[in-house]
Amino acid sequence: MNYITLTLVTGLVAGLLDMIPMFTRGVSFRWCLAALCTYLFAAIIVFYGDIPYLPWWADGSAVALMITIPAMLCSAGKGNRHAPVMFMNAVILGFLIAVSKHFLG
């Protein structure tokens, strides 16, 4: 498996891990597709970029948080209970992307 294939597979797996609970809760397809694209693009940035002064295990979480925070702000409103879940998903899935890059890449 070459590097770009590993990048795309890692991003798709992370996106699908985020989409599965969204489907079970009945979230619209547009939000599910946005989550899939978010983690696909986060994986591409993590695999082909490097953030200075961060260890390898924090690169993925930092990139995923930077990409997810605008979506959290757009969905913010009265009674928004999804922001902490989106935050934790970004941290955990970003870490898994970084682990995939470090050990499989």
CSV table of N, CA and C in Angstrom, one decimal:
chain,number,residue,atom,x,y,z
A,1,MET,N,0.9,-1.2,0.0
A,1,MET,CA,0.0,0.0,0.0
A,1,MET,C,0.9,1.2,0.0
A,2,ASN,N,0.7,2.1,-1.0
A,2,ASN,CA,1.6,3.3,-1.0
A,2,ASN,C,1.0,4.4,-0.1
A,3,TYR,N,1.7,5.5,0.0
A,3,TYR,CA,1.5,6.5,1.0
A,3,TYR,C,0.1,7.2,0.8
A,4,ILE,N,-0.2,7.5,-0.5
A,4,ILE,CA,-1.5,8.2,-0.7
A,4,ILE,C,-2.7,7.3,-0.4
A,5,THR,N,-2.5,6.0,-0.8
A,5,THR,CA,-3.6,5.1,-0.5
A,5,THR,C,-3.8,4.9,1.0
A,6,LEU,N,-2.7,4.8,1.8
A,6,LEU,CA,-2.8,4.8,3.2
A,6,LEU,C,-3.5,6.0,3.8
A,7,THR,N,-3.1,7.2,3.2
A,7,THR,CA,-3.7,8.4,3.6
A,7,THR,C,-5.2,8.4,3.4
A,8,LEU,N,-5.7,8.1,2.2
A,8,LEU,CA,-7.1,8.1,1.9
A,8,LEU,C,-7.8,7.0,2.7
A,9,VAL,N,-7.3,5.8,2.9
A,9,VAL,CA,-7.9,4.8,3.7
A,9,VAL,C,-8.1,5.3,5.2
A,10,THR,N,-7.0,5.9,5.7
A,10,THR,CA,-7.1,6.3,7.1
A,10,THR,C,-8.1,7.4,7.3
A,11,GLY,N,-8.2,8.4,6.3
A,11,GLY,CA,-9.2,9.4,6.4
A,11,GLY,C,-10.6,8.9,6.2
A,12,LEU,N,-10.8,7.9,5.3
A,12,LEU,CA,-12.1,7.3,5.2
A,12,LEU,C,-12.6,6.5,6.4
A,13,VAL,N,-11.6,5.8,7.0
A,13,VAL,CA,-12.0,5.0,8.2
A,13,VAL,C,-12.3,6.0,9.4
A,14,ALA,N,-11.5,7.0,9.5
A,14,ALA,CA,-11.8,8.0,10.6
A,14,ALA,C,-13.2,8.7,10.3
A,15,GLY,N,-13.4,9.1,9.1
A,15,GLY,CA,-14.7,9.7,8.7
A,15,GLY,C,-15.9,8.7,9.0
A,16,LEU,N,-15.7,7.5,8.6
A,16,LEU,CA,-16.8,6.5,8.8
A,16,LEU,C,-17.0,6.2,10.3
A,17,LEU,N,-15.9,6.2,11.1
A,17,LEU,CA,-16.1,6.1,12.5
A,17,LEU,C,-16.9,7.2,13.1
A,18,ASP,N,-16.8,8.4,12.5
A,18,ASP,CA,-17.6,9.6,13.0
A,18,ASP,C,-19.0,9.5,12.5
A,19,MET,N,-19.2,9.0,11.3
A,19,MET,CA,-20.5,8.9,10.7
A,19,MET,C,-21.4,7.9,11.3
A,20,ILE,N,-20.9,6.8,11.7
A,20,ILE,CA,-21.8,5.7,12.2
A,20,ILE,C,-22.7,6.2,13.3
A,21,PRO,N,-22.2,6.8,14.4
A,21,PRO,CA,-23.2,7.3,15.4
A,21,PRO,C,-24.1,8.4,14.9
A,22,MET,N,-23.7,9.1,13.9
A,22,MET,CA,-24.6,10.2,13.3
A,22,MET,C,-25.7,9.5,12.6
A,23,PHE,N,-25.5,8.5,11.9
A,23,PHE,CA,-26.6,7.8,11.2
A,23,PHE,C,-27.6,7.2,12.2
A,24,THR,N,-27.1,6.6,13.3
A,24,THR,CA,-28.0,6.0,14.2
A,24,THR,C,-28.8,7.0,14.9
A,25,ARG,N,-28.4,8.3,15.1
A,25,ARG,CA,-29.1,9.3,15.7
A,25,ARG,C,-30.1,10.0,14.7
A,26,GLY,N,-30.0,9.7,13.4
A,26,GLY,CA,-30.9,10.3,12.4
A,26,GLY,C,-30.4,11.7,12.0
A,27,VAL,N,-29.1,12.0,12.0
A,27,VAL,CA,-28.6,13.2,11.5
A,27,VAL,C,-28.7,13.3,10.0
A,28,SER,N,-28.9,14.4,9.4
A,28,SER,CA,-29.0,14.5,8.0
A,28,SER,C,-27.8,14.1,7.3
A,29,PHE,N,-28.0,13.7,6.0
A,29,PHE,CA,-26.9,13.2,5.2
A,29,PHE,C,-25.8,14.2,4.9
A,30,ARG,N,-26.3,15.5,4.9
A,30,ARG,CA,-25.3,16.6,4.6
A,30,ARG,C,-24.3,16.7,5.8
A,31,TRP,N,-24.7,16.6,7.0
A,31,TRP,CA,-23.8,16.6,8.2
A,31,TRP,C,-22.9,15.4,8.2
A,32,CYS,N,-23.4,14.3,7.8
A,32,CYS,CA,-22.6,13.0,7.7
A,32,CYS,C,-21.5,13.2,6.7
A,33,LEU,N,-21.9,13.7,5.5
A,33,LEU,CA,-20.9,13.9,4.4
A,33,LEU,C,-19.9,14.9,4.8
A,34,ALA,N,-20.3,16.0,5.5
A,34,ALA,CA,-19.3,17.0,6.0
A,34,ALA,C,-18.3,16.4,7.0
A,35,ALA,N,-18.8,15.5,7.9
A,35,ALA,CA,-17.9,14.9,8.8
A,35,ALA,C,-16.9,13.9,8.1
A,36,LEU,N,-17.4,13.2,7.1
A,36,LEU,CA,-16.5,12.4,6.3
A,36,LEU,C,-15.4,13.2,5.6
A,37,CYS,N,-15.8,14.3,5.0
A,37,CYS,CA,-14.8,15.1,4.3
A,37,CYS,C,-13.9,15.8,5.3
A,38,THR,N,-14.3,16.2,6.5
A,38,THR,CA,-13.5,16.8,7.5
A,38,THR,C,-12.3,15.9,7.8
A,39,TYR,N,-12.6,14.6,8.1
A,39,TYR,CA,-11.6,13.7,8.6
A,39,TYR,C,-10.7,13.2,7.4
A,40,LEU,N,-11.3,13.2,6.2
A,40,LEU,CA,-10.5,12.8,5.0
A,40,LEU,C,-9.5,13.9,4.8
A,41,PHE,N,-9.9,15.2,4.8
A,41,PHE,CA,-9.0,16.3,4.6
A,41,PHE,C,-8.0,16.4,5.8
A,42,ALA,N,-8.4,16.1,7.0
A,42,ALA,CA,-7.5,16.1,8.1
A,42,ALA,C,-6.4,15.1,8.0
A,43,ALA,N,-6.8,13.9,7.5
A,43,ALA,CA,-5.7,12.9,7.2
A,43,ALA,C,-4.7,13.3,6.2
A,44,ILE,N,-5.2,13.9,5.1
A,44,ILE,CA,-4.3,14.4,4.1
A,44,ILE,C,-3.3,15.4,4.6
A,45,ILE,N,-3.8,16.4,5.4
A,45,ILE,CA,-3.0,17.4,6.0
A,45,ILE,C,-2.0,16.8,7.0
A,46,VAL,N,-2.4,15.8,7.8
A,46,VAL,CA,-1.5,15.2,8.8
A,46,VAL,C,-0.4,14.4,8.1
A,47,PHE,N,-0.8,13.7,7.1
A,47,PHE,CA,0.2,12.8,6.4
A,47,PHE,C,1.2,13.6,5.6
A,48,TYR,N,0.8,14.7,5.0
A,48,TYR,CA,1.7,15.4,4.1
A,48,TYR,C,2.2,16.8,4.7
A,49,GLY,N,1.8,17.1,6.0
A,49,GLY,CA,2.3,18.3,6.6
A,49,GLY,C,2.9,18.0,7.9
A,50,ASP,N,3.5,18.9,8.5
A,50,ASP,CA,4.2,18.8,9.8
A,50,ASP,C,4.0,20.1,10.5
A,51,ILE,N,3.5,20.0,11.7
A,51,ILE,CA,3.3,21.2,12.5
A,51,ILE,C,4.5,21.3,13.4
A,52,PRO,N,5.3,22.4,13.4
A,52,PRO,CA,6.5,22.5,14.2
A,52,PRO,C,6.1,22.6,15.7
A,53,TYR,N,7.1,22.2,16.5
A,53,TYR,CA,7.0,22.2,18.0
A,53,TYR,C,5.9,21.3,18.6
A,54,LEU,N,5.4,20.4,17.8
A,54,LEU,CA,4.4,19.4,18.3
A,54,LEU,C,5.0,18.0,18.1
A,55,PRO,N,4.8,17.2,19.1
A,55,PRO,CA,5.2,15.8,18.9
A,55,PRO,C,4.3,15.1,17.9
A,56,TRP,N,4.8,13.9,17.4
A,56,TRP,CA,4.0,13.2,16.4
A,56,TRP,C,2.6,12.9,16.8
A,57,TRP,N,2.4,12.6,18.1
A,57,TRP,CA,1.1,12.1,18.5
A,57,TRP,C,0.1,13.3,18.7
A,58,ALA,N,0.6,14.5,18.7
A,58,ALA,CA,-0.3,15.7,18.8
A,58,ALA,C,-0.7,16.3,17.5
A,59,ASP,N,0.0,15.9,16.4
A,59,ASP,CA,-0.2,16.5,15.1
A,59,ASP,C,-1.7,16.3,14.6
A,60,GLY,N,-2.1,15.0,14.7
A,60,GLY,CA,-3.4,14.7,14.3
A,60,GLY,C,-4.5,15.4,15.0
A,61,SER,N,-4.4,15.4,16.3
A,61,SER,CA,-5.4,16.1,17.2
A,61,SER,C,-5.5,17.6,16.9
A,62,ALA,N,-4.3,18.2,16.7
A,62,ALA,CA,-4.3,19.6,16.4
A,62,ALA,C,-4.9,19.9,15.1
A,63,VAL,N,-4.6,19.2,14.1
A,63,VAL,CA,-5.2,19.4,12.8
A,63,VAL,C,-6.7,19.2,12.8
A,64,ALA,N,-7.1,18.1,13.4
A,64,ALA,CA,-8.5,17.8,13.4
A,64,ALA,C,-9.3,18.8,14.2
A,65,LEU,N,-8.7,19.3,15.3
A,65,LEU,CA,-9.4,20.4,16.0
A,65,LEU,C,-9.5,21.7,15.2
A,66,MET,N,-8.4,22.0,14.5
A,66,MET,CA,-8.4,23.2,13.7
A,66,MET,C,-9.4,23.2,12.6
A,67,ILE,N,-9.7,22.0,12.1
A,67,ILE,CA,-10.7,21.9,11.0
A,67,ILE,C,-12.1,21.8,11.6
A,68,THR,N,-12.2,21.2,12.8
A,68,THR,CA,-13.5,21.0,13.3
A,68,THR,C,-14.1,22.2,14.1
A,69,ILE,N,-13.3,23.1,14.6
A,69,ILE,CA,-13.7,24.2,15.3
A,69,ILE,C,-14.7,25.1,14.5
A,70,PRO,N,-14.4,25.4,13.3
A,70,PRO,CA,-15.4,26.2,12.5
A,70,PRO,C,-16.8,25.5,12.4
A,71,ALA,N,-16.8,24.2,12.2
A,71,ALA,CA,-18.1,23.5,12.2
A,71,ALA,C,-18.8,23.6,13.6
A,72,MET,N,-18.0,23.5,14.6
A,72,MET,CA,-18.6,23.6,16.0
A,72,MET,C,-19.2,25.0,16.2
A,73,LEU,N,-18.5,26.0,15.7
A,73,LEU,CA,-19.1,27.4,15.8
A,73,LEU,C,-20.3,27.6,15.0
A,74,CYS,N,-20.3,27.0,13.8
A,74,CYS,CA,-21.5,27.2,12.9
A,74,CYS,C,-22.7,26.5,13.5
A,75,SER,N,-22.5,25.4,14.2
A,75,SER,CA,-23.6,24.6,14.7
A,75,SER,C,-24.0,25.1,16.1
A,76,ALA,N,-23.2,26.1,16.6
A,76,ALA,CA,-23.5,26.6,18.0
A,76,ALA,C,-24.8,27.4,18.0
A,77,GLY,N,-25.5,27.2,19.1
A,77,GLY,CA,-26.8,28.0,19.2
A,77,GLY,C,-27.4,27.6,20.6
A,78,LYS,N,-28.6,28.0,20.7
A,78,LYS,CA,-29.3,27.7,22.0
A,78,LYS,C,-29.5,26.2,22.1
A,79,GLY,N,-29.1,25.7,23.3
A,79,GLY,CA,-29.2,24.3,23.6
A,79,GLY,C,-28.4,23.3,22.7
A,80,ASN,N,-27.2,23.8,22.2
A,80,ASN,CA,-26.4,23.0,21.5
A,80,ASN,C,-25.6,22.0,22.4
A,81,ARG,N,-25.9,20.7,22.3
A,81,ARG,CA,-25.3,19.7,23.1
A,81,ARG,C,-24.3,18.9,22.3
A,82,HIS,N,-24.0,19.3,21.1
A,82,HIS,CA,-23.2,18.5,20.2
A,82,HIS,C,-21.7,19.0,20.2
A,83,ALA,N,-21.5,20.2,20.7
A,83,ALA,CA,-20.1,20.8,20.7
A,83,ALA,C,-19.1,19.9,21.5
A,84,PRO,N,-19.4,19.5,22.7
A,84,PRO,CA,-18.4,18.6,23.4
A,84,PRO,C,-18.2,17.3,22.7
A,85,VAL,N,-19.2,16.7,22.1
A,85,VAL,CA,-19.0,15.5,21.3
A,85,VAL,C,-18.2,15.7,20.1
A,86,MET,N,-18.4,16.8,19.4
A,86,MET,CA,-17.5,17.1,18.2
A,86,MET,C,-16.1,17.3,18.7
A,87,PHE,N,-15.9,18.0,19.8
A,87,PHE,CA,-14.6,18.3,20.3
A,87,PHE,C,-13.8,17.0,20.6
A,88,MET,N,-14.5,16.1,21.3
A,88,MET,CA,-13.9,14.8,21.7
A,88,MET,C,-13.6,13.9,20.5
A,89,ASN,N,-14.6,13.9,19.5
A,89,ASN,CA,-14.3,13.1,18.3
A,89,ASN,C,-13.1,13.6,17.6
A,90,ALA,N,-12.9,15.0,17.5
A,90,ALA,CA,-11.8,15.5,16.8
A,90,ALA,C,-10.5,15.1,17.5
A,91,VAL,N,-10.4,15.2,18.8
A,91,VAL,CA,-9.2,14.8,19.6
A,91,VAL,C,-8.9,13.3,19.4
A,92,ILE,N,-9.9,12.5,19.6
A,92,ILE,CA,-9.6,11.0,19.5
A,92,ILE,C,-9.3,10.6,18.1
A,93,LEU,N,-10.1,11.0,17.1
A,93,LEU,CA,-9.9,10.5,15.8
A,93,LEU,C,-8.6,11.2,15.2
A,94,GLY,N,-8.3,12.4,15.6
A,94,GLY,CA,-7.1,13.0,15.1
A,94,GLY,C,-5.9,12.3,15.7
A,95,PHE,N,-6.0,11.8,16.9
A,95,PHE,CA,-4.9,11.0,17.5
A,95,PHE,C,-4.7,9.7,16.8
A,96,LEU,N,-5.9,9.1,16.4
A,96,LEU,CA,-5.8,7.8,15.7
A,96,LEU,C,-5.2,8.0,14.3
A,97,ILE,N,-5.5,9.1,13.7
A,97,ILE,CA,-4.8,9.4,12.4
A,97,ILE,C,-3.3,9.6,12.5
A,98,ALA,N,-2.9,10.3,13.6
A,98,ALA,CA,-1.5,10.4,13.8
A,98,ALA,C,-0.8,9.1,14.1
A,99,VAL,N,-1.5,8.2,14.9
A,99,VAL,CA,-0.9,6.9,15.2
A,99,VAL,C,-0.8,6.1,13.9
A,100,SER,N,-1.8,6.2,13.0
A,100,SER,CA,-1.7,5.5,11.8
A,100,SER,C,-0.5,6.0,10.9
A,101,LYS,N,-0.3,7.3,10.9
A,101,LYS,CA,0.8,7.8,10.2
A,101,LYS,C,2.1,7.4,10.7
A,102,HIS,N,2.3,7.4,12.1
A,102,HIS,CA,3.5,7.1,12.7
A,102,HIS,C,3.9,5.6,12.6
A,103,PHE,N,2.9,4.7,12.8
A,103,PHE,CA,3.3,3.3,12.8
A,103,PHE,C,3.1,2.6,11.4
A,104,LEU,N,2.2,3.1,10.6
A,104,LEU,CA,2.0,2.5,9.3
A,104,LEU,C,2.6,3.2,8.1
A,105,GLY,N,2.9,4.5,8.3
A,105,GLY,CA,3.5,5.3,7.2
A,105,GLY,C,4.9,5.2,7.0
